[in-house]
């Protein structure tokens, strides 16, 4: 079944005969469109892609299965004509991506019932096909190689920003087109901030350094986290690292088809609590990944998502002692028929760099 066919099945379930696709990631998924200006309208029998003269040729090459329309007076009038000519009665729009002001423009322009929808395309994106899986594998290979490279770069005297820049440029040299998100390099007491993006702080002897980073490769992302020490690590740091590592491994071992996000999150949370650090694990255990770093679905205490073969998500428990230190370890895993495949191939044992 094609991606458009899956969308149409969902449209029938929601009793709509048209769907406006507004999200650039959903457009990339459905139409393979990599430009910055374009919108799609999918009906139960056809699919239309509307763009301007800058992207007409590109859309004709990329948007297979779509009627490509070059608008002259704006894409909304073009959609109005499509809706009228196809006699569409109930047109859905992506409520999470359309602003209130844009909806008001739709209401003024379209003589049809406008139906808010959520996650029609995102739910289809949850299960990756073989091409997507291979692309994400390559993105993970690049980030793995970048981590090995950066271990020789980190030393007392360099700044967090210098480390982040080195990671970025190195991954680009391996074929990445950019970073998945603002690289997190958090050293010393800043490591207690789960999302402490790289700053001008100088890394010092004795610092703990959390590195959370990833890259874009052919439109898909990687995401990994490792926590290392810069010479002379204190004993509690080794203890916390071991607790987080064991929690991460336990979730990886338990994950597979039929498991829910709630069940997997509980494994990590219960183990960390049993070691006395429960109150310091302050975020969900993982999130789905693909065209975006954080996609629909996660591994959390509130998500009854059932794992299916082809899903890819992170497993990233952490412990954060405010104003002191923090540790997070993260891999991406692919759900297989009988378990998971860990896509990050690097050893996760405790690493000390810059030892005397």
mmCIF file of C-alpha atoms in Angstrom:
data_model
loop_
_atom_site.group_PDB
_atom_site.id
_atom_site.type_symbol
_atom_site.label_atom_id
_atom_site.label_comp_id
_atom_site.label_asym_id
_atom_site.label_seq_id
_atom_site.Cartn_x
_atom_site.Cartn_y
_atom_site.Cartn_z
ATOM 1 C CA UNK A 1 0.000 0.000 0.000
ATOM 2 C CA UNK A 2 1.374 3.405 -0.976
ATOM 3 C CA UNK A 3 1.649 6.324 1.415
ATOM 4 C CA UNK A 4 -1.159 8.152 -0.363
ATOM 5 C CA UNK A 5 -3.381 5.078 -0.126
ATOM 6 C CA UNK A 6 -2.769 4.935 3.626
ATOM 7 C CA UNK A 7 -3.720 8.604 3.917
ATOM 8 C CA UNK A 8 -6.924 8.001 1.966
ATOM 9 C CA UNK A 9 -7.859 5.109 4.258
ATOM 10 C CA UNK A 10 -7.490 7.426 7.243
ATOM 11 C CA UNK A 11 -9.523 10.092 5.457
ATOM 12 C CA UNK A 12 -12.364 7.605 4.955
ATOM 13 C CA UNK A 13 -12.249 6.686 8.646
ATOM 14 C CA UNK A 14 -12.578 10.355 9.552
ATOM 15 C CA UNK A 15 -15.268 10.925 6.913
ATOM 16 C CA UNK A 16 -13.470 13.663 4.991
ATOM 17 C CA UNK A 17 -13.115 13.823 1.225
ATOM 18 C CA UNK A 18 -10.136 16.195 1.150
ATOM 19 C CA UNK A 19 -7.038 16.838 3.236
ATOM 20 C CA UNK A 20 -4.838 19.937 3.143
ATOM 21 C CA UNK A 21 -1.247 18.962 3.968
ATOM 22 C CA UNK A 22 0.570 21.932 5.448
ATOM 23 C CA UNK A 23 3.499 20.475 7.413
ATOM 24 C CA UNK A 24 6.777 20.588 5.412
ATOM 25 C CA UNK A 25 7.789 17.242 6.942
ATOM 26 C CA UNK A 26 4.528 15.623 5.857
ATOM 27 C CA UNK A 27 4.997 17.118 2.391
ATOM 28 C CA UNK A 28 8.482 15.622 2.268
ATOM 29 C CA UNK A 29 7.066 12.258 3.323
ATOM 30 C CA UNK A 30 4.164 12.170 0.870
ATOM 31 C CA UNK A 31 5.511 14.122 -2.108
ATOM 32 C CA UNK A 32 9.292 13.823 -1.629
ATOM 33 C CA UNK A 33 9.363 17.611 -1.923
ATOM 34 C CA UNK A 34 12.520 19.236 -0.520
ATOM 35 C CA UNK A 35 11.751 22.867 -1.361
ATOM 36 C CA UNK A 36 10.532 25.479 1.082
ATOM 37 C CA UNK A 37 7.232 26.551 -0.517
ATOM 38 C CA UNK A 38 4.524 24.078 -1.430
ATOM 39 C CA UNK A 39 1.213 22.700 -0.187
ATOM 40 C CA UNK A 40 -0.804 19.611 -1.022
ATOM 41 C CA UNK A 41 -4.485 18.788 -1.225
ATOM 42 C CA UNK A 42 -5.323 15.102 -1.267
ATOM 43 C CA UNK A 43 -8.739 13.805 -2.302
ATOM 44 C CA UNK A 44 -10.076 10.271 -2.283
ATOM 45 C CA UNK A 45 -9.123 9.897 -5.956
ATOM 46 C CA UNK A 46 -6.432 12.516 -6.718
ATOM 47 C CA UNK A 47 -3.550 14.454 -5.205
ATOM 48 C CA UNK A 48 -2.585 18.043 -6.007
ATOM 49 C CA UNK A 49 0.639 19.878 -5.233
ATOM 50 C CA UNK A 50 0.547 23.681 -5.462
ATOM 51 C CA UNK A 51 3.693 25.820 -5.547
ATOM 52 C CA UNK A 52 5.080 28.933 -7.214
ATOM 53 C CA UNK A 53 7.344 29.423 -10.229
ATOM 54 C CA UNK A 54 10.518 29.009 -8.156
ATOM 55 C CA UNK A 55 9.702 25.370 -7.400
ATOM 56 C CA UNK A 56 7.519 24.185 -10.274
ATOM 57 C CA UNK A 57 10.243 22.200 -12.030
ATOM 58 C CA UNK A 58 11.484 20.730 -8.761
ATOM 59 C CA UNK A 59 7.970 19.665 -7.748
ATOM 60 C CA UNK A 60 7.388 18.070 -11.163
ATOM 61 C CA UNK A 61 10.520 15.979 -10.637
ATOM 62 C CA UNK A 62 9.895 15.076 -7.007
ATOM 63 C CA UNK A 63 6.135 14.938 -6.405
ATOM 64 C CA UNK A 64 5.328 11.725 -8.244
ATOM 65 C CA UNK A 65 1.633 10.881 -8.135
ATOM 66 C CA UNK A 66 0.608 14.537 -7.705
ATOM 67 C CA UNK A 67 -0.845 17.004 -10.188
ATOM 68 C CA UNK A 68 1.631 19.901 -9.912
ATOM 69 C CA UNK A 69 -0.029 23.299 -10.180
ATOM 70 C CA UNK A 70 1.875 26.567 -10.434
ATOM 71 C CA UNK A 71 -0.189 29.285 -8.803
ATOM 72 C CA UNK A 72 -0.197 32.841 -10.081
ATOM 73 C CA UNK A 73 -2.251 34.646 -7.453
ATOM 74 C CA UNK A 74 -1.564 32.550 -4.331
ATOM 75 C CA UNK A 75 -1.976 28.949 -3.284
ATOM 76 C CA UNK A 76 -5.265 29.487 -1.419
ATOM 77 C CA UNK A 77 -7.145 30.567 -4.605
ATOM 78 C CA UNK A 78 -5.625 27.533 -6.346
ATOM 79 C CA UNK A 79 -6.993 25.277 -3.600
ATOM 80 C CA UNK A 80 -10.390 27.000 -3.791
ATOM 81 C CA UNK A 81 -10.595 26.044 -7.456
ATOM 82 C CA UNK A 82 -9.611 22.429 -6.723
ATOM 83 C CA UNK A 83 -12.191 22.178 -3.932
ATOM 84 C CA UNK A 84 -14.907 23.642 -6.157
ATOM 85 C CA UNK A 85 -14.102 21.539 -9.234
ATOM 86 C CA UNK A 86 -13.951 18.341 -7.160
ATOM 87 C CA UNK A 87 -17.113 19.263 -5.225
ATOM 88 C CA UNK A 88 -15.394 18.528 -1.895
ATOM 89 C CA UNK A 89 -17.803 18.678 1.039
ATOM 90 C CA UNK A 90 -15.582 17.988 4.076
ATOM 91 C CA UNK A 91 -11.948 19.122 3.866
ATOM 92 C CA UNK A 92 -9.577 18.309 6.696
ATOM 93 C CA UNK A 93 -6.636 20.454 7.695
ATOM 94 C CA UNK A 94 -3.659 19.755 9.965
ATOM 95 C CA UNK A 95 -4.781 21.465 13.167
ATOM 96 C CA UNK A 96 -1.322 21.270 14.758
ATOM 97 C CA UNK A 97 0.267 23.137 11.852
ATOM 98 C CA UNK A 98 -2.324 25.682 10.702
ATOM 99 C CA UNK A 99 -2.458 28.990 12.590
ATOM 100 C CA UNK A 100 -5.698 30.686 13.625
ATOM 101 C CA UNK A 101 -5.104 33.457 11.089
ATOM 102 C CA UNK A 102 -4.500 30.927 8.301
ATOM 103 C CA UNK A 103 -7.696 29.084 9.243
ATOM 104 C CA UNK A 104 -9.630 32.344 8.979
ATOM 105 C CA UNK A 105 -8.269 32.763 5.435
ATOM 106 C CA UNK A 106 -9.453 29.221 4.623
ATOM 107 C CA UNK A 107 -12.908 29.950 6.011
ATOM 108 C CA UNK A 108 -13.226 33.075 3.893
ATOM 109 C CA UNK A 109 -11.991 31.371 0.721
ATOM 110 C CA UNK A 110 -13.463 27.853 0.791
ATOM 111 C CA UNK A 111 -17.129 26.961 0.396
ATOM 112 C CA UNK A 112 -16.823 23.684 2.266
ATOM 113 C CA UNK A 113 -16.856 22.319 5.801
ATOM 114 C CA UNK A 114 -13.371 22.577 7.315
ATOM 115 C CA UNK A 115 -12.535 19.713 9.672
ATOM 116 C CA UNK A 116 -9.557 19.883 12.070
ATOM 117 C CA UNK A 117 -7.474 16.696 12.003
ATOM 118 C CA UNK A 118 -4.499 15.552 14.033
ATOM 119 C CA UNK A 119 -1.622 13.268 13.146
ATOM 120 C CA UNK A 120 -3.115 11.575 10.076
ATOM 121 C CA UNK A 121 0.239 11.555 8.282
ATOM 122 C CA UNK A 122 2.339 11.444 11.463
ATOM 123 C CA UNK A 123 0.777 8.132 12.514
ATOM 124 C CA UNK A 124 1.643 6.634 9.131
ATOM 125 C CA UNK A 125 5.203 7.944 9.509
ATOM 126 C CA UNK A 126 5.632 5.956 12.744
ATOM 127 C CA UNK A 127 6.483 2.740 10.873
ATOM 128 C CA UNK A 128 9.474 3.160 8.581
ATOM 129 C CA UNK A 129 9.979 1.378 5.305
ATOM 130 C CA UNK A 130 13.281 -0.238 4.349
ATOM 131 C CA UNK A 131 14.571 2.846 2.551
ATOM 132 C CA UNK A 132 13.933 5.032 5.578
ATOM 133 C CA UNK A 133 15.567 2.494 7.876
ATOM 134 C CA UNK A 134 18.719 2.333 5.772
ATOM 135 C CA UNK A 135 18.938 6.132 5.671
ATOM 136 C CA UNK A 136 18.630 6.418 9.447
ATOM 137 C CA UNK A 137 21.230 3.657 9.849
ATOM 138 C CA UNK A 138 23.648 5.769 7.834
ATOM 139 C CA UNK A 139 22.835 8.873 9.873
ATOM 140 C CA UNK A 140 23.608 6.870 13.020
ATOM 141 C CA UNK A 141 26.869 5.643 11.523
ATOM 142 C CA UNK A 142 27.898 9.257 10.935
ATOM 143 C CA UNK A 143 27.091 10.311 14.493
ATOM 144 C CA UNK A 144 28.900 7.259 15.906
ATOM 145 C CA UNK A 145 32.011 8.176 13.920
ATOM 146 C CA UNK A 146 31.749 11.783 15.066
ATOM 147 C CA UNK A 147 31.670 10.725 18.718
ATOM 148 C CA UNK A 148 34.836 8.676 18.331
ATOM 149 C CA UNK A 149 36.479 11.664 16.644
ATOM 150 C CA UNK A 150 35.466 14.141 19.335
ATOM 151 C CA UNK A 151 36.978 12.080 22.157
ATOM 152 C CA UNK A 152 40.428 13.166 20.974
ATOM 153 C CA UNK A 153 39.293 16.793 20.686
ATOM 154 C CA UNK A 154 37.853 17.276 24.170
ATOM 155 C CA UNK A 155 40.392 18.444 26.711
ATOM 156 C CA UNK A 156 40.689 21.085 29.415
ATOM 157 C CA UNK A 157 40.745 24.555 27.867
ATOM 158 C CA UNK A 158 38.366 24.046 24.935
ATOM 159 C CA UNK A 159 34.881 25.530 25.091
ATOM 160 C CA UNK A 160 31.582 23.747 24.708
ATOM 161 C CA UNK A 161 30.894 25.710 21.521
ATOM 162 C CA UNK A 162 34.227 24.602 20.046
ATOM 163 C CA UNK A 163 33.252 20.978 20.711
ATOM 164 C CA UNK A 164 29.825 21.500 19.117
ATOM 165 C CA UNK A 165 31.336 23.151 16.033
ATOM 166 C CA UNK A 166 33.888 20.378 15.632
ATOM 167 C CA UNK A 167 31.116 17.772 15.772
ATOM 168 C CA UNK A 168 29.040 19.681 13.218
ATOM 169 C CA UNK A 169 31.841 20.147 10.699
ATOM 170 C CA UNK A 170 33.083 16.584 11.106
ATOM 171 C CA UNK A 171 29.621 15.121 10.454
ATOM 172 C CA UNK A 172 29.248 17.323 7.379
ATOM 173 C CA UNK A 173 32.550 15.948 6.140
ATOM 174 C CA UNK A 174 31.049 12.453 6.376
ATOM 175 C CA UNK A 175 28.020 13.378 4.266
ATOM 176 C CA UNK A 176 25.614 15.015 6.716
ATOM 177 C CA UNK A 177 23.722 18.086 5.511
ATOM 178 C CA UNK A 178 23.336 19.626 8.960
ATOM 179 C CA UNK A 179 22.640 18.919 12.620
ATOM 180 C CA UNK A 180 19.386 17.402 13.881
ATOM 181 C CA UNK A 181 19.001 20.091 16.559
ATOM 182 C CA UNK A 182 21.134 22.584 18.478
ATOM 183 C CA UNK A 183 23.951 20.417 19.781
ATOM 184 C CA UNK A 184 23.920 19.886 23.541
ATOM 185 C CA UNK A 185 27.367 20.066 25.118
ATOM 186 C CA UNK A 186 26.941 20.513 28.872
ATOM 187 C CA UNK A 187 30.033 20.331 31.083
ATOM 188 C CA UNK A 188 30.610 20.547 34.816
ATOM 189 C CA UNK A 189 27.573 21.725 36.768
ATOM 190 C CA UNK A 190 25.841 22.498 33.453
ATOM 191 C CA UNK A 191 25.545 18.740 32.868
ATOM 192 C CA UNK A 192 22.689 18.776 35.394
ATOM 193 C CA UNK A 193 20.603 20.631 32.775
ATOM 194 C CA UNK A 194 19.101 17.980 30.449
ATOM 195 C CA UNK A 195 19.043 20.363 27.467
ATOM 196 C CA UNK A 196 22.054 22.558 28.174
ATOM 197 C CA UNK A 197 22.982 23.588 24.625
ATOM 198 C CA UNK A 198 26.628 24.411 23.967
ATOM 199 C CA UNK A 199 27.828 27.612 25.616
ATOM 200 C CA UNK A 200 31.065 29.586 25.887
ATOM 201 C CA UNK A 201 31.943 27.709 29.096
ATOM 202 C CA UNK A 202 35.500 26.363 29.161
ATOM 203 C CA UNK A 203 35.771 22.645 29.875
ATOM 204 C CA UNK A 204 37.926 22.014 32.939
ATOM 205 C CA UNK A 205 39.800 19.113 34.501
ATOM 206 C CA UNK A 206 37.345 17.018 36.498
ATOM 207 C CA UNK A 207 34.330 18.094 34.452
ATOM 208 C CA UNK A 208 31.614 15.745 33.392
ATOM 209 C CA UNK A 209 30.532 16.382 29.778
ATOM 210 C CA UNK A 210 27.187 15.355 28.295
ATOM 211 C CA UNK A 211 27.106 15.285 24.492
ATOM 212 C CA UNK A 212 23.675 15.019 22.862
ATOM 213 C CA UNK A 213 23.832 15.483 19.105
ATOM 214 C CA UNK A 214 22.827 14.127 15.724
ATOM 215 C CA UNK A 215 22.838 14.878 12.028
ATOM 216 C CA UNK A 216 20.584 15.124 8.995
ATOM 217 C CA UNK A 217 21.340 12.656 6.231
ATOM 218 C CA UNK A 218 19.132 12.577 3.108
ATOM 219 C CA UNK A 219 16.349 14.221 5.094
ATOM 220 C CA UNK A 220 16.424 11.855 8.087
ATOM 221 C CA UNK A 221 18.025 12.368 11.470
ATOM 222 C CA UNK A 222 20.172 10.633 14.024
ATOM 223 C CA UNK A 223 20.247 11.366 17.752
ATOM 224 C CA UNK A 224 22.614 10.003 20.376
ATOM 225 C CA UNK A 225 23.864 10.940 23.834
ATOM 226 C CA UNK A 226 26.993 9.965 25.724
ATOM 227 C CA UNK A 227 28.380 11.299 29.000
ATOM 228 C CA UNK A 228 32.125 11.298 29.575
ATOM 229 C CA UNK A 229 34.579 12.586 32.181
ATOM 230 C CA UNK A 230 37.568 14.862 31.648
ATOM 231 C CA UNK A 231 40.246 13.395 33.908
ATOM 232 C CA UNK A 232 39.894 12.648 37.617
ATOM 233 C CA UNK A 233 36.238 11.553 37.745
ATOM 234 C CA UNK A 234 34.671 11.379 41.195
ATOM 235 C CA UNK A 235 33.312 8.069 42.484
ATOM 236 C CA UNK A 236 29.648 9.175 42.519
ATOM 237 C CA UNK A 237 29.903 10.019 38.841
ATOM 238 C CA UNK A 238 30.915 6.441 38.049
ATOM 239 C CA UNK A 239 28.025 5.165 40.169
ATOM 240 C CA UNK A 240 25.429 7.366 38.454
ATOM 241 C CA UNK A 241 26.781 6.478 35.039
ATOM 242 C CA UNK A 242 26.396 2.780 35.841
ATOM 243 C CA UNK A 243 22.818 3.266 37.069
ATOM 244 C CA UNK A 244 21.827 5.101 33.889
ATOM 245 C CA UNK A 245 23.617 2.571 31.695
ATOM 246 C CA UNK A 246 21.907 -0.386 33.354
ATOM 247 C CA UNK A 247 18.512 1.320 33.010
ATOM 248 C CA UNK A 248 19.191 1.989 29.344
ATOM 249 C CA UNK A 249 20.229 -1.609 28.711
ATOM 250 C CA UNK A 250 17.220 -3.027 30.559
ATOM 251 C CA UNK A 251 14.822 -1.059 28.357
ATOM 252 C CA UNK A 252 16.670 -2.123 25.190
ATOM 253 C CA UNK A 253 16.514 -5.767 26.246
ATOM 254 C CA UNK A 254 12.786 -5.595 27.013
ATOM 255 C CA UNK A 255 11.690 -3.606 23.949
ATOM 256 C CA UNK A 256 10.001 -5.289 21.023
ATOM 257 C CA UNK A 257 6.667 -5.806 19.242
ATOM 258 C CA UNK A 258 3.668 -5.574 21.568
ATOM 259 C CA UNK A 259 5.414 -3.596 24.280
ATOM 260 C CA UNK A 260 3.928 -0.202 25.120
ATOM 261 C CA UNK A 261 5.621 3.102 25.774
ATOM 262 C CA UNK A 262 4.266 3.012 29.317
ATOM 263 C CA UNK A 263 5.769 -0.427 30.001
ATOM 264 C CA UNK A 264 9.210 0.519 28.704
ATOM 265 C CA UNK A 265 9.255 3.845 30.538
ATOM 266 C CA UNK A 266 8.368 2.058 33.777
ATOM 267 C CA UNK A 267 11.333 -0.304 33.434
ATOM 268 C CA UNK A 268 13.804 2.583 33.366
ATOM 269 C CA UNK A 269 11.981 4.583 36.025
ATOM 270 C CA UNK A 270 11.627 1.681 38.461
ATOM 271 C CA UNK A 271 15.265 0.678 38.170
ATOM 272 C CA UNK A 272 16.588 4.201 38.684
ATOM 273 C CA UNK A 273 14.246 4.620 41.672
ATOM 274 C CA UNK A 274 15.486 1.335 43.160
ATOM 275 C CA UNK A 275 18.994 2.770 43.153
ATOM 276 C CA UNK A 276 17.868 5.882 45.046
ATOM 277 C CA UNK A 277 17.789 8.380 42.162
ATOM 278 C CA UNK A 278 14.129 8.259 41.128
ATOM 279 C CA UNK A 279 13.400 11.939 41.768
ATOM 280 C CA UNK A 280 16.328 12.921 39.545
ATOM 281 C CA UNK A 281 15.022 11.211 36.394
ATOM 282 C CA UNK A 282 12.957 14.122 35.148
ATOM 283 C CA UNK A 283 12.003 13.392 31.533
ATOM 284 C CA UNK A 284 10.498 10.653 29.370
ATOM 285 C CA UNK A 285 12.556 7.609 28.443
ATOM 286 C CA UNK A 286 12.446 8.125 24.686
ATOM 287 C CA UNK A 287 10.832 9.594 21.589
ATOM 288 C CA UNK A 288 10.080 8.588 18.003
ATOM 289 C CA UNK A 289 12.426 9.817 15.302
ATOM 290 C CA UNK A 290 12.598 10.024 11.503
ATOM 291 C CA UNK A 291 12.230 13.122 9.345
ATOM 292 C CA UNK A 292 12.176 15.067 12.622
ATOM 293 C CA UNK A 293 14.137 14.574 15.807
ATOM 294 C CA UNK A 294 10.921 14.379 17.841
ATOM 295 C CA UNK A 295 8.052 12.758 15.975
ATOM 296 C CA UNK A 296 4.589 11.565 16.950
ATOM 297 C CA UNK A 297 4.802 8.941 19.692
ATOM 298 C CA UNK A 298 7.170 8.438 22.614
ATOM 299 C CA UNK A 299 8.320 6.162 25.434
ATOM 300 C CA UNK A 300 6.674 7.752 28.451
ATOM 301 C CA UNK A 301 4.413 7.145 31.418
ATOM 302 C CA UNK A 302 1.408 8.428 29.472
ATOM 303 C CA UNK A 303 1.769 6.828 26.037
ATOM 304 C CA UNK A 304 0.102 3.463 25.418
ATOM 305 C CA UNK A 305 1.721 3.307 21.971
ATOM 306 C CA UNK A 306 2.234 -0.341 21.041
ATOM 307 C CA UNK A 307 5.590 -1.074 19.424
ATOM 308 C CA UNK A 308 5.441 -2.395 15.858
ATOM 309 C CA UNK A 309 8.236 -3.634 13.591
ATOM 310 C CA UNK A 310 9.670 -0.672 11.698
ATOM 311 C CA UNK A 311 9.297 1.876 14.483
ATOM 312 C CA UNK A 312 12.452 3.758 15.474
ATOM 313 C CA UNK A 313 12.747 5.544 18.786
ATOM 314 C CA UNK A 314 15.329 6.656 21.315
ATOM 315 C CA UNK A 315 16.027 5.083 24.687
ATOM 316 C CA UNK A 316 17.602 7.784 26.861
ATOM 317 C CA UNK A 317 17.193 7.615 30.632
ATOM 318 C CA UNK A 318 19.091 10.156 32.711
ATOM 319 C CA UNK A 319 19.891 11.312 36.220
ATOM 320 C CA UNK A 320 20.402 15.011 37.010
ATOM 321 C CA UNK A 321 21.602 16.301 40.393
ATOM 322 C CA UNK A 322 20.780 20.040 40.314
ATOM 323 C CA UNK A 323 23.852 22.258 40.424
ATOM 324 C CA UNK A 324 26.186 19.261 40.556
ATOM 325 C CA UNK A 325 26.159 16.825 37.653
ATOM 326 C CA UNK A 326 24.031 14.870 35.233
ATOM 327 C CA UNK A 327 24.300 11.730 33.115
ATOM 328 C CA UNK A 328 22.277 10.664 30.074
ATOM 329 C CA UNK A 329 22.921 7.775 27.681
ATOM 330 C CA UNK A 330 20.929 7.499 24.452
ATOM 331 C CA UNK A 331 20.723 5.117 21.520
ATOM 332 C CA UNK A 332 18.232 4.795 18.688
ATOM 333 C CA UNK A 333 16.568 1.398 18.344
ATOM 334 C CA UNK A 334 14.645 -0.200 15.492
ATOM 335 C CA UNK A 335 11.774 -2.509 16.431
ATOM 336 C CA UNK A 336 12.190 -5.855 14.661
ATOM 337 C CA UNK A 337 9.966 -8.941 14.508
ATOM 338 C CA UNK A 338 11.394 -10.327 17.760
ATOM 339 C CA UNK A 339 13.016 -7.428 19.635
ATOM 340 C CA UNK A 340 15.012 -4.380 18.692
ATOM 341 C CA UNK A 341 18.167 -3.596 16.758
ATOM 342 C CA UNK A 342 20.317 -0.946 18.407
ATOM 343 C CA UNK A 343 21.300 1.433 15.603
ATOM 344 C CA UNK A 344 24.141 3.136 17.503
ATOM 345 C CA UNK A 345 26.958 0.613 17.554
ATOM 346 C CA UNK A 346 29.354 2.252 20.019
ATOM 347 C CA UNK A 347 30.256 0.894 23.424
ATOM 348 C CA UNK A 348 28.472 2.788 26.208
ATOM 349 C CA UNK A 349 30.909 2.075 29.017
ATOM 350 C CA UNK A 350 32.336 4.877 31.149
ATOM 351 C CA UNK A 351 34.900 6.937 29.204
ATOM 352 C CA UNK A 352 37.556 9.249 30.666
ATOM 353 C CA UNK A 353 39.440 11.589 28.331
ATOM 354 C CA UNK A 354 42.429 13.811 28.999
ATOM 355 C CA UNK A 355 43.864 11.600 31.735
ATOM 356 C CA UNK A 356 47.304 12.530 32.969
#
